[in-house]
Short mmCIF file of C-alpha atoms in Angstrom, two decimals:
data_model
loop_
_atom_site.label_atom_id
_atom_site.label_comp_id
_atom_site.label_asym_id
_atom_site.label_seq_id
_atom_site.Cartn_x
_atom_site.Cartn_y
_atom_site.Cartn_z
CA UNK A 141 -0.34 1.51 0.85
CA UNK A 142 -2.41 1.52 -3.20
CA UNK A 143 -3.30 0.53 -1.55
CA UNK A 144 -3.89 3.30 -2.87
CA UNK A 145 -2.96 2.27 -6.19
CA UNK A 146 0.27 1.25 -5.11
CA UNK A 147 2.76 1.73 -7.86
CA UNK A 148 3.95 -1.80 -8.65
CA UNK A 149 6.98 -2.33 -6.44
CA UNK A 150 10.60 -2.57 -7.40
CA UNK A 151 10.61 -6.18 -6.21
CA UNK A 152 13.65 -5.66 -4.02
CA UNK A 153 13.22 -8.21 -1.24
CA UNK A 154 9.58 -7.81 -0.30
CA UNK A 155 7.35 -5.41 -2.20
CA UNK A 156 7.67 -2.36 0.00
CA UNK A 157 10.39 0.21 -0.42
CA UNK A 158 13.27 -0.39 1.95
CA UNK A 159 13.64 2.33 4.54
CA UNK A 160 15.98 2.67 7.45
CA UNK A 161 16.23 5.18 10.25
CA UNK A 162 18.34 6.25 13.17
CA UNK A 163 17.39 8.75 15.82
CA UNK A 164 18.59 11.67 17.86
CA UNK A 165 17.24 12.45 21.32
CA UNK A 166 17.46 10.47 24.54
CA UNK A 167 14.87 8.82 26.79
CA UNK A 168 11.93 9.68 24.59
CA UNK A 169 12.60 13.41 24.48
CA UNK A 170 13.20 15.26 21.24
CA UNK A 171 16.75 16.36 21.72
CA UNK A 172 19.52 18.10 19.84
CA UNK A 173 21.34 14.94 18.75
CA UNK A 174 22.40 13.88 15.30
CA UNK A 175 19.83 13.53 12.56
CA UNK A 176 17.98 10.29 11.95
CA UNK A 177 19.47 8.70 8.86
CA UNK A 178 17.01 6.79 6.74
CA UNK A 179 18.22 4.65 3.84
CA UNK A 180 16.06 3.34 1.04
CA UNK A 181 16.45 1.46 -2.24
CA UNK A 182 13.34 3.07 -3.74
CA UNK A 183 13.98 6.58 -4.98
CA UNK A 184 11.29 9.23 -4.96
CA UNK A 185 11.79 10.95 -8.30
CA UNK A 186 9.90 13.71 -10.03
CA UNK A 187 9.25 12.32 -13.51
CA UNK A 188 6.78 12.73 -16.35
CA UNK A 189 4.70 9.92 -14.90
CA UNK A 190 4.99 11.21 -11.31
CA UNK A 191 5.16 15.03 -11.55
CA UNK A 192 3.57 15.57 -8.12
CA UNK A 193 5.20 13.06 -5.76
CA UNK A 194 3.92 14.65 -2.54
CA UNK A 195 0.56 16.08 -3.59
CA UNK A 196 -2.10 14.14 -1.63
CA UNK A 197 -4.51 14.45 -4.55
CA UNK A 198 -2.14 12.63 -6.90
CA UNK A 199 0.23 10.30 -5.08
CA UNK A 200 -0.84 6.78 -4.22
CA UNK A 201 2.41 4.83 -3.80
CA UNK A 202 4.12 3.67 -0.64
CA UNK A 203 7.25 5.81 -0.91
CA UNK A 204 5.26 9.03 -1.29
CA UNK A 205 2.77 8.05 1.39
CA UNK A 206 5.65 7.45 3.79
CA UNK A 207 6.63 11.11 3.38
CA UNK A 208 3.05 12.40 3.49
CA UNK A 209 2.22 10.38 6.60
CA UNK A 210 4.98 12.24 8.41
CA UNK A 211 4.46 15.75 6.99
CA UNK A 212 0.69 16.17 6.59
CA UNK A 213 -2.05 15.83 9.17
CA UNK A 214 -5.27 13.91 8.76
CA UNK A 215 -8.31 14.25 10.99
CA UNK A 216 -7.66 10.76 12.29
CA UNK A 217 -4.59 8.54 12.22
CA UNK A 218 -3.84 4.84 12.69
CA UNK A 219 -3.39 3.87 16.35
CA UNK A 220 -0.10 2.82 17.90
CA UNK A 221 -1.65 -0.61 18.34
CA UNK A 222 -4.99 -2.06 17.33
CA UNK A 223 -7.00 -0.99 14.30
CA UNK A 224 -9.48 1.74 15.27
CA UNK A 225 -8.31 5.22 14.17
CA UNK A 226 -7.57 7.84 16.82
CA UNK A 227 -7.72 11.67 16.59
CA UNK A 228 -4.87 13.72 15.12
CA UNK A 229 -5.92 17.08 13.65
CA UNK A 230 -9.36 16.38 15.10
CA UNK A 231 -10.19 16.58 18.77
CA UNK A 232 -13.07 14.16 18.30
CA UNK A 233 -14.96 12.49 15.43
CA UNK A 234 -17.97 10.25 15.07
CA UNK A 235 -21.07 9.27 13.13
CA UNK A 236 -24.02 11.48 13.98
CA UNK A 237 -26.70 9.01 12.87
CA UNK A 238 -27.52 5.33 13.05
CA UNK A 239 -27.11 4.81 9.30
CA UNK A 240 -23.36 5.54 9.23
CA UNK A 241 -23.76 8.10 6.45
CA UNK A 242 -23.12 11.40 8.29
CA UNK A 243 -19.74 11.89 9.96
CA UNK A 244 -18.62 14.89 11.98
CA UNK A 245 -15.25 16.04 13.34
CA UNK A 246 -14.28 18.87 15.66
CA UNK A 247 -10.75 20.22 15.10
CA UNK A 248 -8.12 20.88 17.73
CA UNK A 249 -7.43 24.50 18.60
CA UNK A 250 -4.30 26.27 17.38
CA UNK A 251 -3.60 24.20 14.24
CA UNK A 252 -1.28 25.86 11.72
CA UNK A 253 0.47 24.88 8.51
CA UNK A 254 4.24 24.93 8.18
CA UNK A 255 4.02 28.32 6.40
CA UNK A 256 2.25 29.87 9.39
CA UNK A 257 -1.28 29.89 7.91
CA UNK A 258 -4.10 28.84 10.19
CA UNK A 259 -5.67 25.42 9.59
CA UNK A 260 -9.44 25.32 10.00
CA UNK A 261 -12.52 23.42 8.85
CA UNK A 262 -12.56 25.23 5.50
CA UNK A 263 -9.15 23.73 4.70
CA UNK A 264 -10.55 20.26 5.39
CA UNK A 265 -13.51 20.97 3.11
CA UNK A 266 -11.19 22.34 0.43
CA UNK A 267 -8.82 19.36 0.62
CA UNK A 268 -11.62 16.81 0.23
CA UNK A 269 -13.34 18.65 -2.61
CA UNK A 270 -10.01 19.18 -4.39
CA UNK A 271 -9.14 15.48 -4.19
CA UNK A 272 -12.49 14.50 -5.67
CA UNK A 273 -12.53 17.26 -8.29
CA UNK A 274 -9.07 16.48 -9.66
CA UNK A 275 -9.72 12.72 -9.54
CA UNK A 276 -6.21 11.98 -10.78
CA UNK A 277 -5.94 8.67 -12.67
CA UNK A 278 -4.07 6.23 -10.48
CA UNK A 279 -4.55 8.59 -7.53
CA UNK A 280 -6.34 8.01 -4.21
CA UNK A 281 -9.64 9.81 -4.93
CA UNK A 282 -11.52 6.50 -4.91
CA UNK A 283 -10.99 6.25 -1.16
CA UNK A 284 -13.30 9.23 -0.54
CA UNK A 285 -15.54 8.78 -3.57
CA UNK A 286 -18.55 8.08 -1.36
CA UNK A 287 -18.47 11.65 -0.03
CA UNK A 288 -21.50 13.44 -1.47
CA UNK A 289 -20.88 16.74 0.31
CA UNK A 290 -18.56 18.13 2.96
CA UNK A 291 -19.50 21.19 4.98
CA UNK A 292 -17.34 23.45 7.14
CA UNK A 293 -20.11 24.47 9.51
CA UNK A 294 -17.92 26.71 11.60
CA UNK A 295 -14.20 27.29 12.05
CA UNK A 296 -13.58 24.08 13.96
CA UNK A 297 -16.32 21.68 12.80
CA UNK A 298 -16.60 19.77 9.54
CA UNK A 299 -19.37 17.38 8.48
CA UNK A 300 -19.14 14.70 5.80
CA UNK A 301 -22.37 13.62 4.11
CA UNK A 302 -21.93 10.22 2.46
CA UNK A 303 -23.79 8.88 -0.58
CA UNK A 304 -24.39 5.62 1.27
CA UNK A 305 -23.55 4.10 4.66
CA UNK A 306 -19.87 3.33 5.18
CA UNK A 307 -18.65 2.03 8.52
CA UNK A 308 -15.08 2.10 7.19
CA UNK A 309 -15.12 5.86 6.56
CA UNK A 310 -13.08 6.67 9.71
CA UNK A 311 -10.34 4.35 8.43
CA UNK A 312 -10.28 6.21 5.12
CA UNK A 313 -9.98 9.57 6.89
CA UNK A 314 -6.85 8.19 8.57
CA UNK A 315 -5.04 7.61 5.24
CA UNK A 316 -2.78 10.15 3.47
CA UNK A 317 -5.53 10.48 0.84
CA UNK A 318 -7.33 12.61 3.43
CA UNK A 319 -4.29 14.81 4.11
CA UNK A 320 -5.24 18.40 4.90
CA UNK A 321 -3.65 20.96 2.57
CA UNK A 322 -3.55 24.75 2.81
CA UNK A 323 -6.38 26.24 0.74
CA UNK A 324 -4.32 29.40 0.30
CA UNK A 325 -1.31 27.54 -1.10
CA UNK A 326 -2.59 24.54 -3.08
CA UNK A 327 -4.43 25.28 -6.37
CA UNK A 328 -7.97 23.97 -6.57
CA UNK A 329 -7.78 23.00 -10.25
CA UNK A 330 -4.40 21.29 -10.66
CA UNK A 331 -1.79 19.26 -8.81
CA UNK A 332 1.40 20.77 -7.43
CA UNK A 333 4.13 19.65 -9.82
CA UNK A 334 7.03 19.91 -7.42
CA UNK A 335 8.41 18.21 -4.35
CA UNK A 336 7.33 21.01 -2.00
CA UNK A 337 5.12 20.24 0.99
CA UNK A 338 3.04 22.66 3.04
CA UNK A 339 1.55 20.57 5.80
CA UNK A 340 0.87 20.54 9.52
CA UNK A 341 2.27 17.13 10.43
CA UNK A 342 5.00 16.23 12.92
CA UNK A 343 7.75 16.91 10.34
CA UNK A 344 8.48 19.49 7.66
CA UNK A 345 10.09 18.63 4.34
CA UNK A 346 13.37 20.48 4.02
CA UNK A 347 16.08 19.91 1.45
CA UNK A 348 15.17 17.58 -1.38
CA UNK A 349 17.58 16.46 -4.09
CA UNK A 350 15.56 16.16 -7.32
CA UNK A 351 18.05 13.53 -8.51
CA UNK A 352 16.84 11.34 -5.69
CA UNK A 353 20.01 11.18 -3.57
CA UNK A 354 18.65 12.46 -0.28
CA UNK A 355 15.70 14.05 1.48
CA UNK A 356 15.55 15.80 4.85
CA UNK A 357 12.69 15.98 7.34
CA UNK A 358 12.82 18.31 10.35
CA UNK A 359 10.54 18.21 13.39
CA UNK A 360 7.71 20.72 13.12
CA UNK A 361 7.78 22.86 16.30
CA UNK A 362 4.22 24.06 15.63
CA UNK A 363 2.70 20.61 15.25
CA UNK A 364 -0.47 20.21 17.30
CA UNK A 365 -1.72 16.66 17.30
CA UNK A 366 -1.75 13.40 19.20
CA UNK A 367 1.89 12.46 18.53
CA UNK A 368 5.07 13.20 20.45
CA UNK A 369 8.08 12.91 18.10
CA UNK A 370 11.14 11.45 19.82
CA UNK A 371 13.71 12.89 17.44
CA UNK A 372 14.52 16.21 15.78
CA UNK A 373 15.62 15.47 12.23
CA UNK A 374 15.33 12.67 9.68
CA UNK A 375 17.67 12.31 6.73
CA UNK A 376 16.71 9.90 3.97
CA UNK A 377 19.56 8.45 1.95
CA UNK A 378 18.97 6.38 -1.16
CA UNK A 379 20.87 3.19 -1.99
CA UNK A 380 21.01 1.43 -5.34
CA UNK A 381 20.61 -2.11 -3.99
CA UNK A 382 19.50 -4.00 -0.91
CA UNK A 383 23.04 -5.34 -0.66
CA UNK A 384 24.43 -1.81 -0.38
CA UNK A 385 21.83 -0.97 2.25
CA UNK A 386 22.65 -4.07 4.29
CA UNK A 387 26.33 -3.14 4.21
CA UNK A 388 25.41 0.34 5.46
CA UNK A 389 23.52 -1.20 8.37
CA UNK A 390 26.47 -3.45 9.20
CA UNK A 391 28.86 -0.52 9.20
CA UNK A 392 26.60 1.72 11.30
CA UNK A 393 26.08 4.22 8.49
CA UNK A 394 22.36 3.62 9.01
CA UNK A 395 20.62 2.33 12.10
CA UNK A 396 17.35 0.72 11.06
CA UNK A 397 16.36 -1.21 7.95
CA UNK A 398 13.01 -2.64 6.89
CA UNK A 399 11.49 -4.40 3.87
CA UNK A 400 14.48 -4.86 1.53
CA UNK A 401 15.78 -7.44 3.99
CA UNK A 402 16.58 -10.65 2.14
CA UNK A 403 16.05 -14.14 3.53
CA UNK A 404 19.81 -14.71 3.49
CA UNK A 405 20.34 -11.57 5.59
CA UNK A 406 17.65 -12.72 8.03
CA UNK A 407 19.35 -16.10 8.43
CA UNK A 408 22.66 -14.39 9.12
CA UNK A 409 21.18 -12.08 11.74
CA UNK A 410 19.41 -14.91 13.52
CA UNK A 411 22.59 -16.99 13.53
CA UNK A 412 24.78 -14.17 14.88
CA UNK A 413 23.20 -12.62 17.95
CA UNK A 414 26.34 -10.73 18.90
CA UNK A 415 26.73 -8.44 15.88
CA UNK A 416 24.97 -5.43 17.43
CA UNK A 417 21.88 -5.74 15.20
CA UNK A 418 18.44 -6.76 16.40
CA UNK A 419 15.82 -8.32 14.10
CA UNK A 420 12.09 -7.77 14.63
CA UNK A 421 9.56 -9.89 12.72
CA UNK A 422 5.94 -8.75 12.39
CA UNK A 423 2.87 -10.04 10.52
CA UNK A 424 2.59 -8.32 7.16
CA UNK A 425 -0.24 -7.39 4.81
CA UNK A 426 1.86 -6.68 1.72
CA UNK A 427 0.72 -8.91 -1.13
CA UNK A 428 1.64 -9.79 -4.70
CA UNK A 429 -1.00 -10.36 -7.37
CA UNK A 430 -0.89 -11.11 -11.07
CA UNK A 431 -3.35 -8.96 -13.02
CA UNK A 432 -4.94 -10.10 -16.29
CA UNK A 433 -5.93 -7.78 -19.13
CA UNK A 434 -9.61 -8.63 -19.36
CA UNK A 435 -9.83 -7.06 -22.84
CA UNK A 436 -7.10 -9.29 -24.26
CA UNK A 437 -8.36 -11.92 -26.68
CA UNK A 438 -6.36 -14.64 -24.94
CA UNK A 439 -6.30 -14.02 -21.18
CA UNK A 440 -9.67 -12.31 -21.49
CA UNK A 441 -11.10 -15.84 -21.67
CA UNK A 442 -12.00 -17.14 -18.22
CA UNK A 443 -10.90 -20.69 -19.00
CA UNK A 444 -7.36 -19.48 -19.73
CA UNK A 445 -7.21 -17.64 -16.42
CA UNK A 446 -8.62 -20.61 -14.55
CA UNK A 447 -6.10 -22.97 -16.13
CA UNK A 448 -3.36 -20.51 -15.21
CA UNK A 449 -4.57 -20.63 -11.60
CA UNK A 450 -4.56 -24.44 -11.68
CA UNK A 451 -0.94 -24.59 -12.83
CA UNK A 452 0.79 -22.01 -10.61
CA UNK A 453 2.54 -23.54 -7.59
CA UNK A 454 2.66 -20.90 -4.84
CA UNK A 455 4.45 -23.13 -2.35
CA UNK A 456 7.31 -23.71 -4.77
CA UNK A 457 7.41 -20.03 -5.71
CA UNK A 458 7.67 -18.86 -2.11
CA UNK A 459 10.13 -21.59 -1.11
CA UNK A 460 12.50 -21.02 -4.03
CA UNK A 461 12.31 -17.23 -4.27
CA UNK A 462 11.23 -15.73 -0.96
CA UNK A 463 12.11 -18.45 1.50
CA UNK A 464 10.97 -17.32 4.97
CA UNK A 465 9.99 -13.78 4.07
CA UNK A 466 6.61 -14.60 2.49
CA UNK A 467 3.75 -17.09 2.61
CA UNK A 468 1.48 -18.45 -0.15
CA UNK A 469 -1.72 -16.45 -0.60
CA UNK A 470 -4.97 -17.97 -1.86
CA UNK A 471 -7.26 -14.96 -1.75
CA UNK A 472 -7.36 -11.24 -2.44
CA UNK A 473 -7.65 -10.75 1.33
CA UNK A 474 -4.48 -11.73 3.23
CA UNK A 475 -4.46 -13.96 6.26
CA UNK A 476 -4.76 -12.29 9.66
CA UNK A 477 -7.63 -10.01 8.64
CA UNK A 478 -11.25 -10.54 9.64
CA UNK A 479 -13.04 -11.90 6.58
CA UNK A 480 -10.12 -13.79 5.01
CA UNK A 481 -11.00 -17.01 3.17
CA UNK A 482 -8.75 -19.33 1.15
CA UNK A 483 -11.10 -19.17 -1.84
CA UNK A 484 -8.52 -19.97 -4.53
CA UNK A 485 -7.34 -23.08 -2.68
CA UNK A 486 -10.94 -24.17 -2.13
CA UNK A 487 -11.66 -23.67 -5.85
CA UNK A 488 -8.52 -25.21 -7.36
CA UNK A 489 -6.67 -27.09 -4.63
CA UNK A 490 -3.06 -28.06 -5.17
CA UNK A 491 -1.48 -27.39 -8.61
CA UNK A 492 -3.05 -29.80 -11.08
CA UNK A 493 -1.89 -29.84 -14.70
CA UNK A 494 -4.43 -32.49 -15.66
CA UNK A 495 -7.28 -30.36 -14.33
CA UNK A 496 -5.89 -27.32 -16.19
CA UNK A 497 -5.70 -29.35 -19.41
CA UNK A 498 -9.32 -30.42 -18.96
CA UNK A 499 -10.40 -26.80 -18.34
CA UNK A 500 -8.81 -25.63 -21.59
CA UNK A 501 -10.07 -28.59 -23.61
CA UNK A 502 -13.67 -28.11 -22.46
CA UNK A 503 -13.46 -24.43 -23.46
CA UNK A 504 -11.92 -25.41 -26.82
CA UNK A 505 -8.78 -23.40 -26.18
CA UNK A 506 -5.84 -24.47 -28.34
CA UNK A 507 -2.60 -25.24 -26.53
CA UNK A 508 0.03 -24.18 -25.86
CA UNK A 509 -1.50 -20.80 -24.97
CA UNK A 510 0.89 -17.96 -25.76
CA UNK A 511 1.10 -15.34 -23.03
CA UNK A 512 3.56 -12.66 -21.91
CA UNK A 513 4.25 -11.79 -18.27
CA UNK A 514 5.52 -8.33 -17.31
CA UNK A 515 7.24 -7.03 -14.19
CA UNK A 516 8.99 -3.74 -13.33
CA UNK A 517 12.74 -3.49 -13.70
CA UNK A 518 14.57 -3.05 -10.40
CA UNK A 519 18.12 -2.81 -9.16
CA UNK A 520 20.68 -5.46 -8.37
CA UNK A 521 19.42 -7.96 -5.81
CA UNK A 522 15.79 -7.71 -6.92
CA UNK A 523 13.77 -10.91 -6.63
CA UNK A 524 11.71 -10.01 -9.69
CA UNK A 525 13.76 -11.89 -12.31
CA UNK A 526 13.84 -15.04 -10.21
CA UNK A 527 10.14 -14.85 -9.34
CA UNK A 528 8.97 -14.41 -12.92
CA UNK A 529 11.44 -16.96 -14.25
CA UNK A 530 9.90 -19.45 -11.83
CA UNK A 531 6.37 -18.55 -12.97
CA UNK A 532 7.43 -18.94 -16.60
CA UNK A 533 8.95 -22.35 -15.88
CA UNK A 534 5.83 -23.57 -14.09
CA UNK A 535 3.61 -22.53 -16.98
CA UNK A 536 5.85 -23.90 -19.72
CA UNK A 537 6.61 -27.15 -17.92
CA UNK A 538 2.88 -27.88 -17.99
CA UNK A 539 3.07 -27.90 -21.84
CA UNK A 540 -0.23 -25.99 -21.77
CA UNK A 541 1.33 -22.53 -22.01
CA UNK A 542 4.04 -20.87 -24.05
CA UNK A 543 5.01 -18.08 -21.67
CA UNK A 544 7.58 -15.35 -22.13
CA UNK A 545 8.71 -12.74 -19.63
CA UNK A 546 9.46 -9.06 -20.20
CA UNK A 547 10.56 -6.32 -17.85
CA UNK A 548 9.81 -2.61 -18.14
CA UNK A 549 11.30 0.48 -16.46
CA UNK A 550 9.61 1.22 -13.16
CA UNK A 551 9.10 4.86 -14.21
CA UNK A 552 6.65 3.87 -16.95
CA UNK A 553 5.40 0.52 -15.66
CA UNK A 554 2.40 1.78 -13.69
CA UNK A 555 1.13 4.03 -16.48
CA UNK A 556 1.49 1.30 -19.11
CA UNK A 557 -0.33 -1.25 -16.95
CA UNK A 558 -3.25 1.13 -16.41
CA UNK A 559 -3.50 1.60 -20.19
CA UNK A 560 -3.84 -2.14 -20.75
CA UNK A 561 -0.49 -2.64 -22.47
CA UNK A 562 0.34 -5.86 -20.61
CA UNK A 563 -1.39 -9.24 -20.94
CA UNK A 564 -0.40 -10.34 -17.46
CA UNK A 565 1.60 -8.24 -15.01
CA UNK A 566 2.84 -8.27 -11.44
CA UNK A 567 1.21 -5.87 -9.02
CA UNK A 568 2.17 -5.18 -5.42
CA UNK A 569 -0.42 -3.98 -2.93
CA UNK A 570 -0.43 -2.66 0.60
CA UNK A 571 -3.68 -1.87 2.38
CA UNK A 572 -4.98 1.65 2.80
CA UNK A 573 -6.28 0.54 6.17
CA UNK A 574 -6.42 -2.79 8.04
CA UNK A 575 -9.75 -4.11 6.78
CA UNK A 576 -10.76 -6.69 4.18
CA UNK A 577 -12.45 -3.96 2.15
CA UNK A 578 -9.05 -2.44 1.41
CA UNK A 579 -8.24 -5.59 -0.60
CA UNK A 580 -11.59 -5.91 -2.38
CA UNK A 581 -13.26 -2.58 -3.18
CA UNK A 582 -10.18 -0.95 -4.80
CA UNK A 583 -10.08 -3.74 -7.41
CA UNK A 584 -13.76 -4.53 -7.84
CA UNK A 585 -15.62 -1.22 -7.86
CA UNK A 586 -16.36 0.74 -11.02
CA UNK A 587 -13.46 3.20 -10.93
CA UNK A 588 -10.97 0.63 -9.68
CA UNK A 589 -7.27 1.21 -9.27
CA UNK A 590 -6.38 -1.32 -11.98
CA UNK A 591 -8.54 0.45 -14.55
CA UNK A 592 -9.92 -2.98 -15.41
CA UNK A 593 -13.33 -3.49 -17.03
CA UNK A 594 -14.01 -6.54 -14.84
CA UNK A 595 -17.42 -6.15 -13.28
CA UNK A 596 -19.56 -8.36 -11.08
CA UNK A 597 -22.99 -6.96 -10.26
CA UNK A 598 -23.41 -8.95 -7.05
CA UNK A 599 -20.11 -7.72 -5.65
CA UNK A 600 -20.63 -4.08 -6.62
CA UNK A 601 -24.30 -3.65 -5.83
CA UNK A 602 -24.83 -6.05 -2.95
CA UNK A 603 -21.74 -7.41 -1.20
CA UNK A 604 -19.54 -4.33 -0.85
CA UNK A 605 -22.46 -2.13 0.28
CA UNK A 606 -23.44 -4.82 2.79
CA UNK A 607 -19.97 -4.87 4.34
CA UNK A 608 -20.01 -1.09 4.66
CA UNK A 609 -23.23 -1.16 6.65
CA UNK A 610 -21.69 -3.33 9.36
CA UNK A 611 -20.06 -1.37 12.24
CA UNK A 612 -18.81 -4.72 13.56
CA UNK A 613 -16.44 -6.04 10.92
CA UNK A 614 -16.97 -9.59 12.15
CA UNK A 615 -20.59 -9.29 11.02
CA UNK A 616 -19.37 -8.59 7.48
CA UNK A 617 -17.47 -11.87 7.08
CA UNK A 618 -20.21 -13.66 5.12
CA UNK A 619 -20.29 -10.93 2.46
CA UNK A 620 -16.49 -10.77 2.35
CA UNK A 621 -16.29 -14.55 1.89
CA UNK A 622 -18.83 -14.54 -0.93
CA UNK A 623 -16.93 -11.81 -2.79
CA UNK A 624 -13.68 -13.78 -2.51
CA UNK A 625 -15.37 -16.91 -3.85
CA UNK A 626 -16.67 -15.01 -6.90
CA UNK A 627 -13.19 -13.63 -7.62
CA UNK A 628 -11.68 -17.11 -7.34
CA UNK A 629 -14.12 -18.35 -9.97
CA UNK A 630 -13.59 -15.47 -12.40
CA UNK A 631 -9.84 -14.88 -11.78
CA UNK A 632 -9.51 -11.23 -12.86
CA UNK A 633 -6.42 -11.25 -10.64
CA UNK A 634 -4.40 -14.10 -9.17
CA UNK A 635 -3.01 -13.78 -5.62
CA UNK A 636 0.48 -15.23 -5.21
CA UNK A 637 2.00 -14.45 -1.84
CA UNK A 638 1.77 -12.43 1.34
CA UNK A 639 4.91 -10.83 2.72
CA UNK A 640 6.08 -10.62 6.31
CA UNK A 641 7.41 -7.41 7.86
CA UNK A 642 10.94 -7.26 9.19
CA UNK A 643 12.93 -4.49 10.79
CA UNK A 644 16.63 -4.83 11.49
CA UNK A 645 18.07 -2.19 13.80
CA UNK A 646 21.29 -1.32 15.56
CA UNK A 647 20.83 -2.34 19.17
CA UNK A 648 20.96 1.24 20.48
CA UNK A 649 17.79 2.19 18.60
CA UNK A 650 14.48 2.16 20.49
CA UNK A 651 10.88 2.34 19.29
CA UNK A 652 11.59 0.10 16.31
CA UNK A 653 8.67 -2.20 17.08
CA UNK A 654 6.32 0.78 16.64
CA UNK A 655 7.96 2.25 13.54
CA UNK A 656 5.65 0.49 11.05
CA UNK A 657 1.89 0.68 11.25
CA UNK A 658 -0.50 -2.03 10.09
CA UNK A 659 -0.43 -0.61 6.56
CA UNK A 660 3.39 -0.78 6.46
CA UNK A 661 3.81 3.00 6.55
CA UNK A 662 6.74 4.39 8.51
CA UNK A 663 6.03 6.24 11.72
CA UNK A 664 9.37 7.99 12.06
CA UNK A 665 8.37 9.86 15.21
CA UNK A 666 8.67 6.61 17.19
CA UNK A 667 12.42 6.16 16.70
CA UNK A 668 14.87 7.17 19.39
CA UNK A 669 18.40 6.36 20.50
CA UNK A 670 19.09 4.53 23.72
CA UNK A 671 22.19 2.73 24.96
CA UNK A 672 23.97 0.07 22.96
CA UNK A 673 24.21 -3.34 24.54
#
């Protein structure tokens, strides 16, 4: 959603943070009813590693993007259905040339920030330049790194001049990385180290408990955009475990729950259709990878990584740990997207210890190979311990590896992984936008989100640029497929599984099927309260 570099998830259920919501208002009108209560197991805390949780120039994790998506405006936004972005702060946008390297937007009239300041083209120019100038490590600047210059030509028109053609640029403008901030409020030379938000989105950030116990969003009466919020207030409440959150849903303390839903809870809901809770299943693009430290003397050797890929049994992992909530993944690009190819399966087939042994022997690698796997520490009910215990068992049962597992606090996990402190570590990813590029370029370009030295000249200089020149994404499939094949051969990362999206809601809640977009970000304005069945 690192997408973005998505901060490696807490591994509670699936890899996204678990959020729930209930709504005030009736029949689609924003009314004066009770606040929407949103529960989550993933706290948004202001820490040394995350001092600016809601600054668009710094934050690149799902929990923060969920707040920014609802409080800031972008020129474009993801559609209610489909994939092509639609206008939000902009009235209209489009490429002005046939090369796809000059992009222009005209703003809506009457846009203002939550502090009353006018929003104009100069704020858009400022926001883009600030993002690129600060270039926060682990932040989202890479999404707009192809912007060579942005010009506010008049009060309501802004033009982006790109370094090279990029047909996906409209998608990138629809991400929270392109959030528009107030040039009179946000400093140009540093991030805002607080939880304050000055935006122009459908909601305003109100009370925020720095200890991470609750957060309040209120409908912005001055919002001017393409959305029509169906509720007045949102209250986020934070739960320690998925179990506690599920109990809150059962009791009616919360009304909607997504992501932290366990397979056991899903089975219960499907078996009991009369408990007042509805379950919605949707295709998901959340994925889990293992990342290798390419500078490490052991896993930096390609043969070791290839043997690792030949031993890991994804089917067993998903069956034993995630049951029905995930599917095996054999590529960086998840299934369901144009350009997906099962490159890892084509390269290695089913798990084959004999083949792995041959790979190591031919490379003169002594066995057993000692390696350490890392994952972030999470709360009770997390699937992390079980998942990494299973991976350890698969490796050690092959007699080719001597694997150990360590866990690290989530607060420091992301920073440590970027500094190369882990040999092999778990990494969760959600797409910035629904396109195969969002699963390739962030990991394979020069300033990649993993801070890895892995480099392939063909991918960087030929394949990714080729995909960006294709307005029709179907015409880019050959280049996407070739890039996936190269990654499968080199194994800088190892895809494990692709998660499904679930939402469980009290049966008087409407709009639930629209509450998650294709990048798994919450669209809280869709939720409303109807009549219980």
